[in-house]
GROMACS .gro file of C-alpha atoms in nm:
model
  214
    1UNK     CA    1   0.533  -9.640  29.634
    2UNK     CA    2   0.565  -9.453  29.331
    3UNK     CA    3   0.764  -9.250  29.483
    4UNK     CA    4   0.995  -9.485  29.554
    5UNK     CA    5   0.896  -9.624  29.262
    6UNK     CA    6   0.779  -9.973  29.391
    7UNK     CA    7   0.489  -9.999  29.200
    8UNK     CA    8   0.559 -10.326  29.026
    9UNK     CA    9   0.696 -10.433  29.342
   10UNK     CA   10   0.473 -10.732  29.541
   11UNK     CA   11   0.423 -10.575  29.835
   12UNK     CA   12   0.309 -10.253  29.652
   13UNK     CA   13   0.057 -10.419  29.465
   14UNK     CA   14  -0.116 -10.615  29.757
   15UNK     CA   15  -0.125 -10.252  29.984
   16UNK     CA   16  -0.235 -10.095  29.668
   17UNK     CA   17  -0.503 -10.403  29.641
   18UNK     CA   18  -0.600 -10.371  30.013
   19UNK     CA   19  -0.629 -10.032  29.986
   20UNK     CA   20  -0.876 -10.058  29.742
   21UNK     CA   21  -1.107 -10.325  29.893
   22UNK     CA   22  -1.083 -10.065  30.180
   23UNK     CA   23  -1.175  -9.769  29.938
   24UNK     CA   24  -1.518 -10.011  29.798
   25UNK     CA   25  -1.606 -10.058  30.145
   26UNK     CA   26  -1.584  -9.695  30.269
   27UNK     CA   27  -1.787  -9.583  29.942
   28UNK     CA   28  -2.026  -9.822  30.019
   29UNK     CA   29  -2.074  -9.684  30.347
   30UNK     CA   30  -2.090  -9.339  30.253
   31UNK     CA   31  -2.385  -9.413  30.038
   32UNK     CA   32  -2.560  -9.633  30.339
   33UNK     CA   33  -2.497  -9.402  30.637
   34UNK     CA   34  -2.748  -9.130  30.543
   35UNK     CA   35  -2.982  -9.383  30.417
   36UNK     CA   36  -2.990  -9.625  30.681
   37UNK     CA   37  -3.002  -9.358  30.938
   38UNK     CA   38  -3.332  -9.185  30.840
   39UNK     CA   39  -3.637  -9.212  30.973
   40UNK     CA   40  -3.768  -9.417  30.665
   41UNK     CA   41  -3.464  -9.609  30.618
   42UNK     CA   42  -3.478  -9.991  30.520
   43UNK     CA   43  -3.285 -10.228  30.346
   44UNK     CA   44  -3.441 -10.224  30.065
   45UNK     CA   45  -3.414  -9.875  30.041
   46UNK     CA   46  -3.088  -9.891  30.043
   47UNK     CA   47  -3.068 -10.197  29.765
   48UNK     CA   48  -3.204  -9.899  29.580
   49UNK     CA   49  -2.971  -9.613  29.668
   50UNK     CA   50  -2.665  -9.877  29.529
   51UNK     CA   51  -2.829  -9.959  29.215
   52UNK     CA   52  -2.905  -9.570  29.139
   53UNK     CA   53  -2.532  -9.542  29.234
   54UNK     CA   54  -2.420  -9.825  29.073
   55UNK     CA   55  -2.638  -9.707  28.703
   56UNK     CA   56  -2.438  -9.390  28.759
   57UNK     CA   57  -2.105  -9.496  28.783
   58UNK     CA   58  -2.147  -9.732  28.479
   59UNK     CA   59  -2.284  -9.426  28.239
   60UNK     CA   60  -1.938  -9.239  28.391
   61UNK     CA   61  -1.750  -9.542  28.326
   62UNK     CA   62  -1.835  -9.573  27.970
   63UNK     CA   63  -1.889  -9.221  27.889
   64UNK     CA   64  -1.509  -9.246  27.970
   65UNK     CA   65  -1.378  -9.609  27.787
   66UNK     CA   66  -1.545  -9.434  27.484
   67UNK     CA   67  -1.634  -9.081  27.411
   68UNK     CA   68  -1.281  -8.955  27.678
   69UNK     CA   69  -1.008  -9.191  27.456
   70UNK     CA   70  -1.142  -9.050  27.150
   71UNK     CA   71  -1.104  -8.734  27.306
   72UNK     CA   72  -0.725  -8.819  27.421
   73UNK     CA   73  -0.545  -8.795  27.076
   74UNK     CA   74  -0.637  -8.439  27.140
   75UNK     CA   75  -0.597  -8.406  27.452
   76UNK     CA   76  -0.292  -8.519  27.423
   77UNK     CA   77  -0.088  -8.254  27.228
   78UNK     CA   78  -0.069  -7.994  27.499
   79UNK     CA   79  -0.001  -8.019  27.891
   80UNK     CA   80  -0.230  -7.781  27.954
   81UNK     CA   81  -0.537  -7.908  27.786
   82UNK     CA   82  -0.472  -8.241  27.942
   83UNK     CA   83  -0.474  -8.082  28.261
   84UNK     CA   84  -0.772  -7.804  28.271
   85UNK     CA   85  -0.963  -8.139  28.109
   86UNK     CA   86  -0.896  -8.373  28.397
   87UNK     CA   87  -1.010  -8.069  28.649
   88UNK     CA   88  -1.301  -7.994  28.496
   89UNK     CA   89  -1.372  -8.400  28.468
   90UNK     CA   90  -1.399  -8.428  28.840
   91UNK     CA   91  -1.584  -8.111  28.862
   92UNK     CA   92  -1.769  -8.220  28.666
   93UNK     CA   93  -1.879  -8.609  28.792
   94UNK     CA   94  -1.844  -8.482  29.144
   95UNK     CA   95  -2.169  -8.239  29.013
   96UNK     CA   96  -2.347  -8.505  28.831
   97UNK     CA   97  -2.371  -8.755  29.160
   98UNK     CA   98  -2.452  -8.442  29.382
   99UNK     CA   99  -2.719  -8.320  29.127
  100UNK     CA  100  -2.858  -8.720  29.145
  101UNK     CA  101  -2.871  -8.706  29.524
  102UNK     CA  102  -2.508  -8.830  29.654
  103UNK     CA  103  -2.248  -8.704  29.803
  104UNK     CA  104  -1.978  -8.523  29.624
  105UNK     CA  105  -1.695  -8.661  29.778
  106UNK     CA  106  -1.844  -9.036  29.623
  107UNK     CA  107  -1.803  -8.792  29.278
  108UNK     CA  108  -1.491  -8.727  29.298
  109UNK     CA  109  -1.316  -9.042  29.393
  110UNK     CA  110  -1.600  -9.253  29.075
  111UNK     CA  111  -1.430  -8.932  28.826
  112UNK     CA  112  -1.065  -9.044  28.950
  113UNK     CA  113  -1.135  -9.413  28.865
  114UNK     CA  114  -1.241  -9.312  28.569
  115UNK     CA  115  -0.947  -9.153  28.458
  116UNK     CA  116  -0.663  -9.418  28.651
  117UNK     CA  117  -0.791  -9.634  28.271
  118UNK     CA  118  -0.679  -9.410  28.049
  119UNK     CA  119  -0.376  -9.490  27.885
  120UNK     CA  120  -0.261  -9.074  27.938
  121UNK     CA  121  -0.335  -9.188  28.357
  122UNK     CA  122   0.052  -9.164  28.456
  123UNK     CA  123   0.056  -8.835  28.287
  124UNK     CA  124  -0.166  -8.675  28.466
  125UNK     CA  125  -0.151  -8.823  28.783
  126UNK     CA  126   0.241  -8.599  28.666
  127UNK     CA  127  -0.027  -8.268  28.619
  128UNK     CA  128  -0.240  -8.317  28.940
  129UNK     CA  129   0.042  -8.358  29.185
  130UNK     CA  130   0.116  -8.064  29.323
  131UNK     CA  131  -0.180  -7.975  29.334
  132UNK     CA  132  -0.289  -8.276  29.502
  133UNK     CA  133  -0.062  -8.191  29.747
  134UNK     CA  134  -0.196  -7.839  29.808
  135UNK     CA  135  -0.528  -7.943  29.871
  136UNK     CA  136  -0.411  -8.233  30.085
  137UNK     CA  137  -0.212  -7.935  30.293
  138UNK     CA  138  -0.542  -7.713  30.310
  139UNK     CA  139  -0.756  -8.024  30.450
  140UNK     CA  140  -0.545  -8.085  30.752
  141UNK     CA  141  -0.502  -7.668  30.837
  142UNK     CA  142  -0.920  -7.681  30.797
  143UNK     CA  143  -0.955  -8.020  30.986
  144UNK     CA  144  -0.663  -7.891  31.264
  145UNK     CA  145  -0.833  -7.575  31.260
  146UNK     CA  146  -1.142  -7.683  31.394
  147UNK     CA  147  -1.018  -7.918  31.671
  148UNK     CA  148  -1.098  -7.784  32.049
  149UNK     CA  149  -0.852  -7.837  32.277
  150UNK     CA  150  -1.032  -7.738  32.604
  151UNK     CA  151  -1.053  -8.111  32.720
  152UNK     CA  152  -0.770  -8.296  32.644
  153UNK     CA  153  -0.762  -8.539  32.929
  154UNK     CA  154  -1.103  -8.673  32.771
  155UNK     CA  155  -0.933  -8.742  32.432
  156UNK     CA  156  -0.618  -8.878  32.550
  157UNK     CA  157  -0.703  -9.213  32.569
  158UNK     CA  158  -0.950  -9.301  32.314
  159UNK     CA  159  -0.676  -9.062  32.069
  160UNK     CA  160  -0.356  -9.344  32.204
  161UNK     CA  161  -0.586  -9.629  32.182
  162UNK     CA  162  -0.698  -9.547  31.784
  163UNK     CA  163  -0.327  -9.458  31.656
  164UNK     CA  164  -0.160  -9.772  31.862
  165UNK     CA  165  -0.460  -9.957  31.614
  166UNK     CA  166  -0.373  -9.805  31.319
  167UNK     CA  167   0.019  -9.778  31.338
  168UNK     CA  168   0.039 -10.166  31.559
  169UNK     CA  169  -0.226 -10.331  31.566
  170UNK     CA  170  -0.371 -10.318  31.140
  171UNK     CA  171   0.021 -10.406  31.032
  172UNK     CA  172  -0.062 -10.707  31.285
  173UNK     CA  173  -0.309 -10.796  31.168
  174UNK     CA  174  -0.204 -10.777  30.749
  175UNK     CA  175   0.093 -10.976  30.880
  176UNK     CA  176  -0.062 -11.235  31.042
  177UNK     CA  177  -0.281 -11.321  30.728
  178UNK     CA  178   0.023 -11.271  30.480
  179UNK     CA  179   0.185 -11.555  30.722
  180UNK     CA  180  -0.095 -11.802  30.663
  181UNK     CA  181  -0.152 -11.754  30.338
  182UNK     CA  182   0.208 -11.851  30.256
  183UNK     CA  183   0.408 -11.486  30.175
  184UNK     CA  184   0.770 -11.423  30.259
  185UNK     CA  185   0.818 -11.299  30.582
  186UNK     CA  186   1.009 -10.940  30.412
  187UNK     CA  187   0.688 -10.921  30.151
  188UNK     CA  188   0.449 -10.954  30.453
  189UNK     CA  189   0.665 -10.671  30.645
  190UNK     CA  190   0.683 -10.451  30.376
  191UNK     CA  191   0.250 -10.436  30.323
  192UNK     CA  192   0.192 -10.448  30.677
  193UNK     CA  193   0.396 -10.112  30.723
  194UNK     CA  194   0.268  -9.939  30.394
  195UNK     CA  195  -0.121  -9.985  30.549
  196UNK     CA  196  -0.038  -9.808  30.897
  197UNK     CA  197  -0.174  -9.507  30.801
  198UNK     CA  198  -0.517  -9.410  30.703
  199UNK     CA  199  -0.661  -9.197  30.453
  200UNK     CA  200  -0.804  -8.804  30.495
  201UNK     CA  201  -1.111  -9.057  30.334
  202UNK     CA  202  -1.167  -9.255  30.633
  203UNK     CA  203  -1.214  -8.900  30.794
  204UNK     CA  204  -1.451  -8.797  30.567
  205UNK     CA  205  -1.656  -9.128  30.675
  206UNK     CA  206  -1.601  -9.036  31.038
  207UNK     CA  207  -1.724  -8.699  31.013
  208UNK     CA  208  -2.019  -8.821  30.795
  209UNK     CA  209  -2.142  -9.097  31.171
  210UNK     CA  210  -2.058  -8.783  31.370
  211UNK     CA  211  -2.299  -8.536  31.148
  212UNK     CA  212  -2.553  -8.844  31.193
  213UNK     CA  213  -2.546  -8.837  31.549
  214UNK     CA  214  -2.385  -9.171  31.557
   0.00000   0.00000   0.00000
């Protein structure tokens, strides 16, 4: 969306909102799955975990809204300082969440959301785009290197079903919902085509479920 320069268009705003809601659900599941899969797991334990996570996130956002905003006047003088600070912020918040018993992925996501509220978010995004693209390539290369092709025939049908659900089912569901809500067909189509994908974040969620034996 940003590469096309469509950030301010209606379909882009709806798509981003839709994807953000998906991320929120994924975050809750990343907290919930390990707790509920434990032998002594319960909804009470899940509620306590979510409360601790909410307090940690509020602490991060409060620090970002006060101290980091104050530091921006100094960081903005140098692109290198801004880049180094944003990298240190992401790694530091991820380490903080890991130290209090949560996953690194959740901590990194919270760190990114906190930076997204800063006035200099566009500069930070521009500086990190090459690094982000590099690590996405590394992620998928690592994922591909772990694939086992011993029984391709058994995987073919589930892979086709999942692909059809993502590439066709996902846009059709959103297209139907937006049509019922009264949006124009062009807006509905553009939004549907935009969300015809899954992110690496969803693969992390699937990997967690496999790791827990679900």
